[in-house]
Structure formats: C-alpha cells, structure tokens
Amino acid sequence: MSFLPFVFSSPYILFGLLALPAIWWLLRLTPPRPKAEIFPPLKILATVLKREETPSKSPWWLTLLRMALAAAVILALADPVMNPRNNTLAGTGPLVMVVDNSWAAAPDWDRRVETAKALIGDAERAERPVSISFTADADHDAVPSTTAVALEKLAAARPKPLVPDRTRTAEAVTEALNGTTPGTLVYIADGVATPQDETALATFASLSPAEFRFVEGDGNNVTAITAATNNADAMSVIVSRLKASSPERLVVNAQDSQGRILANGVADFAVGNAETTATVEAPFELRNDFARLSLEGVSTAGSAHLLDDGFRRRRVALLAGETGNDFQPLLQPLYYISRALQPYADLIPQRQADLSQAIPEILQSNPSVIVMADIGRLPQETYEPMQSWLAGGGTLIRFAGPRLAAAPADDPLVPVTLRQGERALGGALSWAEPQPLADFPNFGAFAGMPKADGILVKRQVLAEPTPDLAERTWASLADGTPLVTTRNIEAGRIVLFHVSAEASWSDLPISGHFVEMLRRIVQLSQAGGASASANAPAAALPPYRLLTAEGALSAEIGSARPLEIRAGQQPRTGFDNPPGLYGTEDGFVALNLLPAGATLRPMNTTPAGASTTEALVGETAKSLRPALFIAAFLMLVADSLIVLFMNGAFARFPKTRGSAAAVVLLALSGLATLSPQQARADDPKSGDEQIFERLDTTHLAYVRTGEDDVDRISEQGLQGLSEFLTWRTTLEPGQPVGLDISKDELSFYPIIYWPVSATAPMPSSAAISRIDAYMRAGGTVLFDTRDQFSSLDNGNSTPNGERLQAILANIDIPPLEPVPEDHVLTRSFYLLTNFPGRYNGSPLWVESRQGAAKTTSGLSSSGDGVTPIMITGNDFAGAWAIDQQGAPVLPTVPPDELQREHAFRSGVNIMMYMLTGNYKADQVHVPALLERLGQ
C-alpha cells in the first residue's frame, strides 16, 4: 500500500501531547460558570418550579472538544509537512536560478513559481545562499543572498510581454558571482528558442556548476500569431506553435476595439507542422473594423496580434465653396475638418477652384468619402457622376453655411428638404438663446457617445418636417431641431451637418466631439480607395496602450518610451518598447511581439551540457500548519458558543416553556389563567411568551367588535397614537392589541378603547361582567359612541348611544360629569380646554369627583384618583388613525389639521393620566411647601 510522505518540521514539540491527560483532568474538574438570573420578579416566578442543577464536572463531549483543540495547536506548532522534499542540491556553492518570465511562461507561471519555491526551500534547509534572476527583466540583481530575499524577488516577479534576453542575463549572473562556483544552477526556461541561446547557454556552462539542471514546461499552450495580411477577399493569418507532435485545431478570432468578436477562422495543424495559415473571411467593410486577432483558449502576448489605424485607412476628398485666406487659417472652411481627419485618413485636397473640374478629378481617385464645406448649388453636369459614386458606396459629408442656406430646396445631394435661409440663435435680432446639444440617440453612427456638454449652436439651417425626419436624425439640439441628418442612396450615404465647418456658427468644430463624429462617419464608409503608404506616421509615437503577458491591452505604460519610426525599418519590441499601440486615440501604430515571418522553435540545450532535464513540479511540499490552526480556531469558536449557550446568553431568544409554569405565574400575580391554547391563533406569540411580552411593554388595547371596518379604524387609530406618544413623550408603547373581552386577559392593559357600534353583536353578560371586574380592579374603559352626542340623558339618543346604555345597564358605574376645567386630564401633559376627536361636539365624561367620595358604587376612583370609565362621542380613533405611510385615514369634521393635533394631544393626556394617576393634582400644594421650606 502506497502512502504520502509525512514529516514534522519541529518534532520535539510533539512532547506537548504528553500533557493531554493533565489537560483532561483539569477540564473535567472545571464546571461551567453558574447561570446568572436577572431579577424581574415575574420571570423568577416563572422559573421557580425548575429544578436547579449545578454540574460537578464538564460534560464529556465538551471536554473532548477542548482536548481536540489542544492537540490541534500542539500538532500545528510541530509543523507537519506533506510530500517533504529531500535535499536535491549538489556541491557546496550557492543555488543559482535563472527564470524565463517571458510571454511564453505566462500560461504555466504559477507552476514555475512553485518550482522555484521548492528549490529555495531546499536551499533554506541546506543553508545555501540563493541567486535568482529573470531573463525578461531590464535590470538584474543576481548577487547571491538569503532565501528570504529570493522569495521576495520571486513574489514580485511577473511574466512580461517580451522575448527573453538570455545573453544579457547570463552576463549579469557571471558578473554577480564574481568567480564563485555555483553548487546547482537551475534554468527554468520557457522552451522557446532565440538567436542568443547558444551564446547564453555557453556562458552558463562556463560557470562550472556542480550540477546544471534544465527545467521547462510542456509547451502545449505556447502558440503565437506571427503575421496577418488583409487580402482583397479575406484575411490570411499565420500561426506558429512550439510543440508539433500532435494534430491541433485553433480558432482565430477577429475582434473590434471593444473586444467583440466580428469574425473567425480556423488554424489546422497536422502532425509535425509547427506553422499554418488560417483564413478569416469577412466583408471588406467588416475587416476594416478589426482591431486585433487572437487565438481562442490561448492568453499570451504572442497569441494577440494588434491591427493599427493604417490597416483601415480611408481616402477622404475635401471640397469647399471658397478657398479662404491663407493668412487666417482658422477661418478657412476646411481647416478643422482636415485637422480632425488627418490622423486616420488619407486626405485628397481640392486642386481646382472650378467645381466642374475639381469634382470629376476627385472622383477619378476613387475616394471613400467626399467632404463639402458650404457648397450650395453644384454645377449641373456634376450631379450625375456624384449620384453614381454615391450609389456605388461613397459617403458624402456636407456642412452648412451661407451658400447652402441660400441654395434651392430641391438639391438631390442633401439628405432632407431644407428651408431657405438660416436660423439665428442669440444676438440682438433674436429672442432665442444659443442651443446646446441633446443626448445622442441609441441608433446611428453616434450611438453610445457621451453627451456633448459645453457646445452651443448659434446658427443653423432648418429641415422641413417630414414623417421620417426623426429616423434620419443622428444628432439634434436641445430644442429638438436636427443637427446631423442622413439619407442612404443605394449603397452610399449622404450626411449633412446643419452648421458650418468653422466656428462661426457653433462651437462644434473646436470640440473633441467633432473629431469623434467625423471619425465614426468615415469608419462607416467603404475603404476601397485607401492608400497604405500615404501619411506616414510621425518620427516618434508615445505609448498609448500596451499588451500584458496575458494578451490584454492596458493603459499602464510603465517605463515604455516613444516608438521611433525610421524609413525602411520595421520597429522591434524590447525593454523600451513593449508590444502595444503607440500614438494617440486619434491615430496609432501597432507594435506586435513577434516580427513578421518569425517561427517558434524548441530550445536546444545540447551546447549547455545540462546534466538533467526535468519538467515543472507537480505535487510540492505542503505544510499542514495553516489547516491545523484554522481547525483549532473553529473549535475555539464552537467552544465559546457552547459556553455562552450554557450560561444563558441566548435566553432572550424564544424557547418553549411548560404550561405549568404559566399557571403558577398567573396564580401568584392574581391574573386570570391564560394557557397556550387560549392564545389567539393569529398571534405569533402564545402562552407564557405572550404574557411576558405584555408585561414588559405597555400596549394600547381596543375591543374587537366583530365589524372589520370598525376594528381596522381602532387598530390604525391606536397605532397612530402609539407613534405620537413615542415621538412626543418618553413612553414607547408596543403594537396595539385587539381584545376579545369574553376570553382574553384584560389586566395587562391600563386602558381599553371600546368603539360602540349599534350594528355589532351585543356582548354577553359574562363578557360585560369581565369588563366590570376589570374596572373594579383599577382599569379604565374609554367608551366612544362616535356619534358626537352632547348629553347622556337627553331623549334623542342615537343608536350607538342606546347600545352604550344597554351595555352599562349591567355595570354599577359611578356618577359622571364632563371633565372640569381644573381636572388633572386638562394638564397631565398638555394644557387643554376640550378633548376633540374626529368630531368636536361631544364632551369627555369622567367620574364625578364630588360623587366619588359619596358614592356607594363599587366602581370609583379610589385607585390613585383615576376614573374607571370615560365616555365620548368625538371618535378619537378616527382622528388618530394613520396608514402605513403615516398619512391620516379619515378627515376631521370640519377638515382642520389643528383639530387633529388637539385630538392627538387629548390622547397623550389620557395616557399620561392613566399611567401617572393624580400626581399633578398635588401641584396645588407646591407653593405652601416651598413657603415652609423658606424658598
């Protein structure tokens, strides 16, 4: 049976395992901390019947968990290692490592790093210095140093989008060793041959290392595009690979500047073939939009082939209605157009002032685009050849001006019908202000461009409204008038800018958007007449976008220098000029990694005389210390949670209690029995938990009448009053509670709101008896007939008033009177003179103070002077009711928000009166007390 090698880096720490029995004994004798009970009396009564037990020792499973934790910590400190590497270094000299961090090393770079780490680990165990250098770096520090420094260099190293410079690296290593003989020299190569290999490997061999080891990857993903040619009907792409031992098929993708795949081809390799040609078939117009070629599934700088602006150049002819003044170039009609198009188009200037001669001459050069700046009526004989050129796929771009504005409206070479004259915006003779540009529509050439802020149009030519004008408009002003319109003429297109080509009519020609708009229109044209040799690039182009080793374009240019273009010389990549795009956004040149005609060949190590050749490491030595520390931490967290749970830290969360404890609690507190079975089915809390929740928090309660509309208003009203109390006072009531007075416990609530309804079922005599007992025990019921009555004994009783009389007929109520002016209710919180609700015509009836002292009724205010009964007809709940957004549900009668505010204040005074009793009535004695105290 095979097994994985396993060693401990610090085996002496394993003696700590001998302490585990002592730890077991200590843990067994350490019971959990006693549970702390909070004092609230009712909760203590609820748990009084529980059997209290204090364990004499920890549970066996908790002790086992802690033993496992201690063992994991001890094992982690001993540093167990899987797949330990034996010391494979030869000789006694330093370990010298040379690593190819070129583009071909990017696919398996992680494995190369692991291989280098393993070798550095061997050197650390053998206490050898390490020299490490990278062949694609511009600078080398190959002086042997500690293994920690070598690991830092390795961590900072990254593959570069360059061909390795092995000769330069070999010279740097030789100079750094300064005659020191290396013990083991390891070359971790990318496997791709370069012209410098023979010289570089001979230099390494001259160091006479005790062992020369050559390490390389399998090279399966080392494939590159070496050339691309845009032929008349398709694009030919040459692809080269390093390993030719098996057949292979790769897909070549042609992408635009946004990375979208526009077309693709297939590169088929036969066995033994290291090079093949793929064909990417696409229309000529589509091929002009190719920005790069890439190999699907291969992400290296060699698999990306960039295409520059010269690959898709157009020939653009320029015509103007007037030549302008050479001494004032900024006023010339073609100045800004030529400046905008020059970086990426071949411009054909106008050589003849006579348009009847200039236009045929230009058409003979087969341009892709013709730009006309403020040309009105063309010579009659030029219309037919211009229309033929348009039908064949030409693009005509026209700019407005005084001549075009005065031209006849039936010009066939404008995309829309124009009104004669121009529209002036701003100035002394115009009421209109200069207009900015609107957002570009999501169709047309300018779709996706950002809004052109800061551009104002002061003059324009207007188009006659037509049903298809919006479809032909590529850009417009903020007031909706067209700025750029277009019309297709068979395969060609006419585009009209309704402003002039110079800055007299608008700010557009001097903005960056003008360049982008022209570029996009020109890109839509056919480039059949482009010349690859015209307009040679500048002598030095700054780096614009550079390739990474993984084949992605990046704006990071680092230490790259401008690319110098010399006549007759093909630029090459190097440390100063990595592959990428050089120039600006308006025009750039592509510099690819490999020159045209390059072929990938395997590296020949025979001249170096390498003693061993091996592949990159697979399974490497792996320490189990991190995993053991993580396991110990998780066990510590579990132990902490268990201890917190055993000590009652989670007692606040709901848990089931027995019904017997609830019975004992209710019996001792004098409350009526409420079992879990008696809890409402629609209440998520039940039984004891509901009792505790009602005792801990003050709730406003209302009587459920059985009528949905009445009960909903009652609930919304008490909810509104609860929020008002929370906002204006220190009292924070809980959610309102609807009561079934026939069976729900009533003693939890200081006051119960009862909306009297003549159409609701009459309460049973037992229910009325429970209300009677509630009021005798010190509770208060607020009866609200909601009918705006003014007297309790007049002969014109309302139906709700008659129902109230029927309810009170079986209750021995005390004498009542309207709230006197000096009653505590008028000043318990706010100073009030009346108690309005939704209505304001009914008084608030309370127990008569004179009758309270003399009455023989069982109901009285002897309980701290609080009336047991209140009666009103002002519909308090209707005034308090709010919806989920906090808006009032019902209007007051008459509509008056001040009346609603007083209704809320009445509710606050009632609640303060119910919760504090008649303490404010004693304020009358304050002056006498202060006088006696001499204050």
Short mmCIF file of C-alpha atoms in Angstrom, two decimals, residues 241-628:
data_model
loop_
_atom_site.label_atom_id
_atom_site.label_comp_id
_atom_site.label_asym_id
_atom_site.label_seq_id
_atom_site.Cartn_x
_atom_site.Cartn_y
_atom_site.Cartn_z
CA ARG A 241 3.26 26.66 -32.37
CA LEU A 242 6.10 25.24 -30.27
CA LYS A 243 5.08 21.57 -29.95
CA ALA A 244 4.27 19.80 -33.24
CA SER A 245 3.94 16.23 -32.00
CA SER A 246 0.14 16.02 -32.36
CA PRO A 247 -2.60 17.46 -34.59
CA GLU A 248 -4.31 20.57 -33.29
CA ARG A 249 -7.08 22.94 -34.31
CA LEU A 250 -7.23 26.54 -33.07
CA VAL A 251 -9.84 29.22 -33.69
CA VAL A 252 -8.59 32.65 -34.75
CA ASN A 253 -10.97 35.41 -33.60
CA ALA A 254 -11.08 38.86 -35.17
CA GLN A 255 -12.22 41.43 -32.60
CA ASP A 256 -13.12 45.09 -32.69
CA SER A 257 -11.82 47.76 -30.32
CA GLN A 258 -14.44 46.79 -27.70
CA GLY A 259 -13.35 43.15 -27.69
CA ARG A 260 -16.40 41.88 -29.58
CA ILE A 261 -15.78 39.02 -31.99
CA LEU A 262 -16.65 40.08 -35.54
CA ALA A 263 -15.41 37.03 -37.47
CA ASN A 264 -13.22 33.98 -37.01
CA GLY A 265 -11.21 31.39 -38.88
CA VAL A 266 -9.64 28.01 -38.17
CA ALA A 267 -5.93 27.17 -37.93
CA ASP A 268 -5.39 23.43 -38.54
CA PHE A 269 -2.03 21.90 -37.56
CA ALA A 270 -1.07 18.48 -38.87
CA VAL A 271 1.35 16.22 -37.02
CA GLY A 272 4.86 17.63 -37.42
CA ASN A 273 3.69 21.04 -38.66
CA ALA A 274 4.73 23.97 -36.48
CA GLU A 275 3.18 26.61 -38.74
CA THR A 276 -0.10 27.01 -40.59
CA THR A 277 -2.27 29.68 -42.21
CA ALA A 278 -5.80 30.50 -41.15
CA THR A 279 -8.27 32.41 -43.30
CA VAL A 280 -10.70 34.89 -41.75
CA GLU A 281 -13.43 35.61 -44.25
CA ALA A 282 -15.47 38.78 -43.78
CA PRO A 283 -16.71 41.65 -45.90
CA PHE A 284 -14.17 44.32 -46.63
CA GLU A 285 -16.11 46.87 -44.54
CA LEU A 286 -16.18 44.50 -41.60
CA ARG A 287 -12.49 43.71 -41.90
CA ASN A 288 -11.78 47.42 -41.66
CA ASP A 289 -13.23 47.30 -38.15
CA PHE A 290 -10.85 44.58 -36.97
CA ALA A 291 -8.74 45.89 -34.09
CA ARG A 292 -6.96 42.68 -33.08
CA LEU A 293 -6.62 38.98 -33.81
CA SER A 294 -6.46 36.41 -31.02
CA LEU A 295 -6.35 32.65 -30.52
CA GLU A 296 -9.30 31.24 -28.65
CA GLY A 297 -8.24 29.48 -25.45
CA VAL A 298 -4.71 30.92 -25.51
CA SER A 299 -3.99 34.04 -23.44
CA THR A 300 -0.50 35.30 -24.14
CA ALA A 301 1.06 38.35 -25.72
CA GLY A 302 2.12 36.15 -28.65
CA SER A 303 -1.44 34.98 -29.32
CA ALA A 304 -2.66 38.59 -29.69
CA HIS A 305 -1.93 40.38 -32.98
CA LEU A 306 -2.82 44.09 -32.99
CA LEU A 307 -4.04 45.95 -36.05
CA ASP A 308 -3.32 49.66 -36.25
CA ASP A 309 -5.11 52.55 -37.91
CA GLY A 310 -3.16 52.11 -41.12
CA PHE A 311 -4.87 48.79 -41.56
CA ARG A 312 -8.21 50.50 -42.21
CA ARG A 313 -7.35 53.90 -43.66
CA ARG A 314 -9.81 55.68 -45.95
CA ARG A 315 -9.27 58.19 -48.71
CA VAL A 316 -11.18 61.39 -47.99
CA ALA A 317 -11.53 64.19 -50.55
CA LEU A 318 -12.09 67.78 -49.34
CA LEU A 319 -14.11 70.41 -51.22
CA ALA A 320 -15.05 73.94 -50.19
CA GLY A 321 -17.24 76.68 -51.59
CA GLU A 322 -14.42 79.19 -51.10
CA THR A 323 -10.68 78.74 -50.68
CA GLY A 324 -10.40 81.20 -47.77
CA ASN A 325 -7.46 83.34 -46.74
CA ASP A 326 -4.14 81.60 -46.04
CA PHE A 327 -3.27 84.36 -43.58
CA GLN A 328 -6.32 83.45 -41.48
CA PRO A 329 -6.26 79.61 -41.41
CA LEU A 330 -8.74 79.33 -38.53
CA LEU A 331 -11.41 80.92 -40.73
CA GLN A 332 -10.90 78.57 -43.64
CA PRO A 333 -13.87 76.20 -44.08
CA LEU A 334 -11.72 73.04 -44.32
CA TYR A 335 -9.23 73.83 -41.53
CA TYR A 336 -10.95 71.98 -38.69
CA ILE A 337 -12.08 69.14 -40.95
CA SER A 338 -8.56 68.44 -42.18
CA ARG A 339 -7.17 68.62 -38.65
CA ALA A 340 -9.80 66.16 -37.44
CA LEU A 341 -9.36 63.62 -40.26
CA GLN A 342 -5.61 63.80 -40.82
CA PRO A 343 -4.54 61.26 -38.09
CA TYR A 344 -6.51 58.37 -39.56
CA ALA A 345 -7.42 59.14 -43.18
CA ASP A 346 -5.69 59.85 -46.49
CA LEU A 347 -6.79 63.37 -47.43
CA ILE A 348 -7.20 64.40 -51.09
CA PRO A 349 -7.07 68.19 -51.33
CA GLN A 350 -9.01 70.28 -53.84
CA ARG A 351 -6.67 71.29 -56.65
CA GLN A 352 -9.14 73.10 -58.91
CA ALA A 353 -11.22 76.07 -57.79
CA ASP A 354 -13.77 75.32 -60.50
CA LEU A 355 -16.06 72.62 -59.11
CA SER A 356 -16.98 71.41 -62.59
CA GLN A 357 -13.32 70.37 -62.97
CA ALA A 358 -12.47 69.55 -59.35
CA ILE A 359 -15.29 67.02 -58.79
CA PRO A 360 -14.52 64.77 -61.81
CA GLU A 361 -10.83 64.87 -60.89
CA ILE A 362 -11.58 63.76 -57.34
CA LEU A 363 -13.96 61.02 -58.43
CA GLN A 364 -11.22 59.51 -60.59
CA SER A 365 -9.15 58.85 -57.41
CA ASN A 366 -11.98 56.66 -56.07
CA PRO A 367 -12.29 58.23 -52.59
CA SER A 368 -14.24 56.61 -49.81
CA VAL A 369 -15.58 59.93 -48.50
CA ILE A 370 -16.09 63.39 -50.01
CA VAL A 371 -16.47 66.31 -47.61
CA MET A 372 -18.13 69.51 -48.88
CA ALA A 373 -17.90 72.62 -46.73
CA ASP A 374 -20.59 75.26 -47.51
CA ILE A 375 -21.21 74.42 -51.15
CA GLY A 376 -24.62 75.43 -52.39
CA ARG A 377 -25.68 74.50 -55.90
CA LEU A 378 -23.22 72.23 -57.78
CA PRO A 379 -22.60 72.54 -61.49
CA GLN A 380 -25.37 70.72 -63.33
CA GLU A 381 -23.01 68.33 -65.10
CA THR A 382 -21.56 67.06 -61.79
CA TYR A 383 -24.81 65.74 -60.31
CA GLU A 384 -24.98 62.57 -62.39
CA PRO A 385 -21.38 61.38 -61.63
CA MET A 386 -21.82 62.28 -57.95
CA GLN A 387 -25.03 60.25 -57.75
CA SER A 388 -23.35 57.31 -59.47
CA TRP A 389 -20.47 57.49 -57.00
CA LEU A 390 -22.93 57.54 -54.09
CA ALA A 391 -24.84 54.59 -55.50
CA GLY A 392 -21.59 52.66 -55.66
CA GLY A 393 -20.98 53.06 -51.92
CA GLY A 394 -19.48 56.53 -51.50
CA THR A 395 -20.12 58.70 -48.45
CA LEU A 396 -20.82 62.41 -48.90
CA ILE A 397 -20.45 64.66 -45.84
CA ARG A 398 -21.77 68.19 -46.24
CA PHE A 399 -21.57 71.21 -43.96
CA ALA A 400 -23.98 74.12 -43.98
CA GLY A 401 -23.11 77.75 -44.48
CA PRO A 402 -24.44 80.88 -46.15
CA ARG A 403 -24.24 79.31 -49.63
CA LEU A 404 -26.12 76.15 -48.70
CA ALA A 405 -28.72 78.19 -46.82
CA ALA A 406 -29.43 80.21 -50.00
CA ALA A 407 -29.43 77.18 -52.33
CA PRO A 408 -32.69 75.88 -53.85
CA ALA A 409 -34.64 73.41 -51.74
CA ASP A 410 -34.69 70.69 -54.43
CA ASP A 411 -30.97 69.83 -54.18
CA PRO A 412 -30.74 65.99 -54.59
CA LEU A 413 -27.44 65.85 -52.71
CA VAL A 414 -28.86 66.81 -49.31
CA PRO A 415 -30.45 64.18 -47.03
CA VAL A 416 -33.52 66.26 -46.08
CA THR A 417 -35.51 69.13 -47.53
CA LEU A 418 -34.10 72.40 -46.23
CA ARG A 419 -35.80 75.71 -45.60
CA GLN A 420 -34.14 78.61 -47.33
CA GLY A 421 -32.18 80.87 -45.03
CA GLU A 422 -30.65 80.09 -41.69
CA ARG A 423 -31.96 80.22 -38.14
CA ALA A 424 -30.11 82.62 -35.84
CA LEU A 425 -29.98 81.81 -32.13
CA GLY A 426 -28.94 84.64 -29.85
CA GLY A 427 -27.86 88.13 -30.75
CA ALA A 428 -29.59 91.49 -30.87
CA LEU A 429 -32.16 90.46 -33.51
CA SER A 430 -33.17 87.12 -31.98
CA TRP A 431 -35.17 86.22 -28.93
CA ALA A 432 -33.83 82.67 -28.89
CA GLU A 433 -30.77 81.65 -26.89
CA PRO A 434 -27.92 79.52 -28.32
CA GLN A 435 -28.86 75.89 -28.00
CA PRO A 436 -26.77 73.02 -26.53
CA LEU A 437 -26.72 69.52 -27.99
CA ALA A 438 -29.20 66.89 -26.85
CA ASP A 439 -28.27 63.31 -25.96
CA PHE A 440 -27.28 61.25 -28.95
CA PRO A 441 -29.95 58.70 -29.96
CA ASN A 442 -29.37 54.99 -29.48
CA PHE A 443 -29.12 54.42 -33.22
CA GLY A 444 -26.89 55.78 -35.95
CA ALA A 445 -23.20 56.49 -36.09
CA PHE A 446 -23.09 58.41 -32.80
CA ALA A 447 -24.90 55.85 -30.63
CA GLY A 448 -23.10 55.37 -27.34
CA MET A 449 -21.22 58.67 -27.42
CA PRO A 450 -21.42 60.73 -24.22
CA LYS A 451 -23.48 63.90 -24.24
CA ALA A 452 -21.62 66.84 -25.76
CA ASP A 453 -21.65 69.28 -22.85
CA GLY A 454 -20.36 72.80 -23.33
CA ILE A 455 -21.15 73.04 -27.06
CA LEU A 456 -23.52 75.81 -28.17
CA VAL A 457 -25.05 76.33 -31.63
CA LYS A 458 -25.70 79.94 -32.62
CA ARG A 459 -26.85 79.45 -36.24
CA GLN A 460 -28.16 76.53 -38.27
CA VAL A 461 -30.13 75.58 -41.35
CA LEU A 462 -33.52 74.02 -40.68
CA ALA A 463 -35.09 70.94 -42.20
CA GLU A 464 -38.68 70.79 -43.34
CA PRO A 465 -40.66 68.47 -41.05
CA THR A 466 -41.31 65.08 -42.65
CA PRO A 467 -42.63 61.79 -41.18
CA ASP A 468 -39.19 60.14 -41.38
CA LEU A 469 -37.15 63.13 -40.15
CA ALA A 470 -36.58 61.58 -36.69
CA GLU A 471 -35.28 58.35 -38.25
CA ARG A 472 -32.82 60.33 -40.37
CA THR A 473 -31.53 62.44 -37.47
CA TRP A 474 -28.24 61.28 -35.90
CA ALA A 475 -27.84 64.31 -33.63
CA SER A 476 -30.13 67.17 -32.59
CA LEU A 477 -30.21 70.26 -30.43
CA ALA A 478 -31.87 70.51 -27.05
CA ASP A 479 -34.97 72.07 -28.66
CA GLY A 480 -35.31 69.05 -30.98
CA THR A 481 -34.16 70.63 -34.24
CA PRO A 482 -31.81 68.38 -36.26
CA LEU A 483 -28.07 68.97 -36.12
CA VAL A 484 -26.89 66.00 -38.23
CA THR A 485 -29.16 64.24 -40.71
CA THR A 486 -28.51 61.38 -43.12
CA ARG A 487 -30.03 59.52 -46.05
CA ASN A 488 -28.96 56.33 -47.78
CA ILE A 489 -28.52 56.39 -51.56
CA GLU A 490 -28.44 52.72 -52.56
CA ALA A 491 -25.03 51.58 -51.21
CA GLY A 492 -23.91 55.10 -50.35
CA ARG A 493 -24.86 57.70 -47.79
CA ILE A 494 -25.29 61.47 -47.52
CA VAL A 495 -24.61 63.13 -44.14
CA LEU A 496 -25.38 66.80 -43.51
CA PHE A 497 -24.15 68.90 -40.60
CA HIS A 498 -26.68 71.74 -40.26
CA VAL A 499 -23.90 74.07 -39.04
CA SER A 500 -20.79 75.40 -40.71
CA ALA A 501 -17.42 73.62 -40.75
CA GLU A 502 -15.75 76.51 -38.96
CA ALA A 503 -16.54 78.04 -35.60
CA SER A 504 -18.67 80.98 -36.77
CA TRP A 505 -21.97 79.11 -36.41
CA SER A 506 -21.22 76.83 -33.44
CA ASP A 507 -18.57 75.57 -31.03
CA LEU A 508 -18.77 72.06 -32.50
CA PRO A 509 -15.71 72.26 -34.84
CA ILE A 510 -13.39 73.19 -31.94
CA SER A 511 -14.57 70.36 -29.68
CA GLY A 512 -13.35 66.80 -29.28
CA HIS A 513 -16.81 65.53 -30.22
CA PHE A 514 -16.32 66.94 -33.72
CA VAL A 515 -13.30 64.67 -34.25
CA GLU A 516 -15.14 61.62 -32.93
CA MET A 517 -18.24 62.33 -35.01
CA LEU A 518 -16.21 62.65 -38.21
CA ARG A 519 -14.18 59.55 -37.37
CA ARG A 520 -17.31 57.49 -36.85
CA ILE A 521 -18.87 58.66 -40.10
CA VAL A 522 -15.67 57.91 -42.03
CA GLN A 523 -15.44 54.46 -40.42
CA LEU A 524 -18.88 53.67 -41.84
CA SER A 525 -17.63 54.34 -45.38
CA GLN A 526 -16.03 51.84 -47.70
CA ALA A 527 -12.25 51.97 -47.66
CA GLY A 528 -11.61 50.56 -51.11
CA GLY A 529 -9.56 53.52 -52.20
CA ALA A 530 -7.29 53.79 -49.18
CA SER A 531 -3.57 54.05 -49.67
CA ALA A 532 -1.31 52.33 -47.19
CA SER A 533 1.67 54.47 -48.00
CA ALA A 534 0.13 57.90 -47.61
CA ASN A 535 0.54 59.99 -44.50
CA ALA A 536 3.47 58.22 -42.86
CA PRO A 537 3.36 58.34 -39.06
CA ALA A 538 5.38 60.74 -37.02
CA ALA A 539 9.01 60.07 -36.18
CA ALA A 540 8.27 59.21 -32.50
CA LEU A 541 4.94 57.99 -31.14
CA PRO A 542 4.19 57.87 -27.40
CA PRO A 543 2.93 54.61 -25.88
CA TYR A 544 -0.86 54.57 -25.89
CA ARG A 545 -1.99 51.04 -24.92
CA LEU A 546 0.42 48.18 -24.14
CA LEU A 547 -0.07 44.43 -24.12
CA THR A 548 0.28 42.43 -20.95
CA ALA A 549 1.89 38.99 -20.89
CA GLU A 550 -1.64 37.55 -20.89
CA GLY A 551 -2.52 39.35 -24.13
CA ALA A 552 -4.74 42.12 -22.71
CA LEU A 553 -4.40 45.79 -23.58
CA SER A 554 -3.62 48.03 -20.62
CA ALA A 555 -3.27 51.77 -20.14
CA GLU A 556 -0.28 51.17 -17.85
CA ILE A 557 2.79 52.18 -19.85
CA GLY A 558 5.40 51.87 -17.07
CA SER A 559 8.87 52.73 -18.34
CA ALA A 560 7.99 52.38 -22.04
CA ARG A 561 9.49 55.02 -24.31
CA PRO A 562 8.13 56.59 -27.50
CA LEU A 563 8.38 54.40 -30.56
CA GLU A 564 10.72 55.83 -33.19
CA ILE A 565 9.73 55.16 -36.77
CA ARG A 566 12.53 55.14 -39.30
CA ALA A 567 12.03 54.90 -43.02
CA GLY A 568 12.65 51.42 -44.36
CA GLN A 569 12.98 49.84 -40.89
CA GLN A 570 10.45 47.63 -39.14
CA PRO A 571 10.23 48.51 -35.42
CA ARG A 572 11.05 45.71 -32.97
CA THR A 573 9.90 45.07 -29.41
CA GLY A 574 12.26 45.41 -26.50
CA PHE A 575 12.54 46.64 -22.92
CA ASP A 576 11.98 50.23 -24.06
CA ASN A 577 9.19 49.40 -26.50
CA PRO A 578 6.95 46.53 -25.33
CA PRO A 579 4.25 45.34 -27.73
CA GLY A 580 1.15 47.51 -27.91
CA LEU A 581 -0.28 50.59 -29.58
CA TYR A 582 1.83 53.73 -29.97
CA GLY A 583 0.34 57.11 -30.78
CA THR A 584 -2.87 58.68 -29.55
CA GLU A 585 -6.54 57.89 -29.60
CA ASP A 586 -6.84 59.70 -32.92
CA GLY A 587 -4.16 57.63 -34.59
CA PHE A 588 -1.73 54.91 -33.57
CA VAL A 589 0.69 52.28 -34.81
CA ALA A 590 0.56 48.66 -33.67
CA LEU A 591 3.79 47.03 -32.47
CA ASN A 592 3.40 43.26 -32.17
CA LEU A 593 5.56 40.91 -30.12
CA LEU A 594 7.00 38.80 -32.94
CA PRO A 595 8.17 40.17 -36.26
CA ALA A 596 6.62 39.02 -39.50
CA GLY A 597 8.00 35.65 -40.57
CA ALA A 598 9.04 34.52 -37.10
CA THR A 599 8.68 30.82 -36.26
CA LEU A 600 8.54 29.19 -32.82
CA ARG A 601 11.22 26.50 -32.37
CA PRO A 602 12.07 24.37 -29.33
CA MET A 603 15.11 25.45 -27.34
CA ASN A 604 18.26 23.35 -27.87
CA THR A 605 20.06 22.61 -24.57
CA THR A 606 22.81 20.41 -26.02
CA PRO A 607 25.50 23.13 -26.07
CA ALA A 608 24.98 23.80 -22.38
CA GLY A 609 25.70 20.24 -21.36
CA ALA A 610 22.86 20.19 -18.83
CA SER A 611 23.25 17.23 -16.53
CA THR A 612 19.49 16.78 -16.01
CA THR A 613 16.36 17.88 -17.86
CA GLU A 614 13.09 17.80 -15.96
CA ALA A 615 9.56 19.14 -16.02
CA LEU A 616 7.92 21.61 -13.67
CA VAL A 617 6.96 20.27 -10.26
CA GLY A 618 3.60 18.64 -9.72
CA GLU A 619 2.86 17.93 -6.08
CA THR A 620 5.02 20.10 -3.89
CA ALA A 621 5.79 20.03 -0.22
CA LYS A 622 2.75 21.40 1.64
CA SER A 623 2.63 22.41 5.28
CA LEU A 624 -0.45 21.38 7.28
CA ARG A 625 0.15 24.07 9.89
CA PRO A 626 -2.36 26.58 8.46
CA ALA A 627 -5.11 23.95 8.26
CA LEU A 628 -4.49 22.85 11.85
#
